[in-house]
Amino acid sequence: MDEQQVLHPAVRGLKVICRCNNVKYRTIERAICDGARTLAGIAARTSATTGHCGGSCTPEVQQMLADLAPHAAPPPAAAPSSAKPDVWWVRKK
């Protein structure tokens, strides 16, 4: 298959990116959407790039990060521990 050919999203999602650990494109895509923004984050969530081959899929995963991370929603920011929410079920009278 020619790499320049654009794959249908359903077919692209089934493409195996990490052959050693059988990690598919869709799994890595979900990890990025869920907040993994580094190679180490992808490895921790999916085990991609951690196979016995030494990470031959690393360039492809890095390209996915470059393509998808800017478009993914940023992970939700944690509220400061000292902040007290002003909601009716927590508010003190």
CSV table of C-alpha atoms in Angstrom, one decimal, residues 4-83:
chain,number,residue,atom,x,y,z
A,4,GLN,CA,0.8,8.7,0.3
A,5,GLN,CA,-2.7,7.2,-0.1
A,6,VAL,CA,-5.2,8.6,2.4
A,7,LEU,CA,-6.9,5.8,4.3
A,8,HIS,CA,-10.5,5.8,5.4
A,9,PRO,CA,-10.7,6.6,9.2
A,10,ALA,CA,-12.2,3.2,9.9
A,11,VAL,CA,-9.3,1.4,8.1
A,12,ARG,CA,-6.7,3.7,9.5
A,13,GLY,CA,-7.9,3.0,13.1
A,14,LEU,CA,-7.3,-0.7,12.6
A,15,LYS,CA,-3.7,-0.2,11.3
A,16,VAL,CA,-1.2,-1.8,13.6
A,17,ILE,CA,1.4,0.8,14.6
A,18,CYS,CA,3.4,-1.3,17.2
A,19,ARG,CA,3.9,-4.8,15.8
A,20,CYS,CA,5.7,-6.1,18.9
A,21,ASN,CA,2.8,-5.3,21.3
A,22,ASN,CA,0.0,-5.3,18.7
A,23,VAL,CA,-1.0,-1.6,19.4
A,24,LYS,CA,-3.3,-0.2,16.8
A,25,TYR,CA,-3.6,3.4,15.5
A,26,ARG,CA,-6.9,3.9,17.3
A,27,THR,CA,-5.5,2.9,20.7
A,28,ILE,CA,-2.7,5.5,20.4
A,29,GLU,CA,-5.2,8.1,19.1
A,30,ARG,CA,-7.4,7.6,22.1
A,31,ALA,CA,-4.4,7.9,24.4
A,32,ILE,CA,-3.5,11.2,22.9
A,33,CYS,CA,-7.1,12.4,23.2
A,34,ASP,CA,-7.1,11.3,26.8
A,35,GLY,CA,-4.1,13.5,27.6
A,36,ALA,CA,-0.9,11.6,26.7
A,37,ARG,CA,1.2,14.4,25.1
A,38,THR,CA,4.7,12.7,25.2
A,39,LEU,CA,6.3,9.5,24.0
A,40,ALA,CA,6.6,8.3,27.6
A,41,GLY,CA,2.9,9.0,28.1
A,42,ILE,CA,1.9,7.0,25.1
A,43,ALA,CA,4.2,4.2,26.2
A,44,ALA,CA,2.7,4.1,29.7
A,45,ARG,CA,-0.9,4.1,28.4
A,46,THR,CA,-0.5,1.7,25.4
A,47,SER,CA,2.8,-0.1,25.7
A,48,ALA,CA,3.7,1.1,22.1
A,49,THR,CA,7.4,1.8,21.6
A,50,THR,CA,8.3,-0.6,24.4
A,51,GLY,CA,8.7,-3.9,22.5
A,52,HIS,CA,11.7,-6.1,22.0
A,53,CYS,CA,12.5,-4.5,18.7
A,54,GLY,CA,13.8,-1.4,20.5
A,55,GLY,CA,11.0,1.0,19.4
A,56,SER,CA,11.0,0.8,15.7
A,57,CYS,CA,7.5,2.3,15.8
A,58,THR,CA,8.8,5.4,17.6
A,59,PRO,CA,9.0,7.7,14.5
A,60,GLU,CA,5.4,6.8,13.6
A,61,VAL,CA,4.1,7.5,17.1
A,62,GLN,CA,6.0,10.8,17.2
A,63,GLN,CA,4.3,11.8,13.9
A,64,MET,CA,1.0,10.9,15.4
A,65,LEU,CA,1.7,13.1,18.4
A,66,ALA,CA,2.7,16.0,16.1
A,67,ASP,CA,-0.5,15.5,14.0
A,68,LEU,CA,-3.0,14.8,16.7
A,69,ALA,CA,-1.9,16.4,20.0
A,70,PRO,CA,-2.4,20.1,18.8
A,71,HIS,CA,-6.0,19.2,17.9
A,72,ALA,CA,-6.9,17.2,21.0
A,73,ALA,CA,-8.6,19.0,23.8
A,74,PRO,CA,-6.2,19.8,26.6
A,75,PRO,CA,-6.5,17.7,29.7
A,76,PRO,CA,-8.7,19.2,32.4
A,77,ALA,CA,-6.8,21.3,34.9
A,78,ALA,CA,-6.9,20.2,38.5
A,79,ALA,CA,-8.5,22.6,40.9
A,80,PRO,CA,-6.1,24.0,43.5
A,81,SER,CA,-6.3,22.1,46.8
A,82,SER,CA,-6.9,25.2,48.8
A,83,ALA,CA,-9.9,26.3,46.6
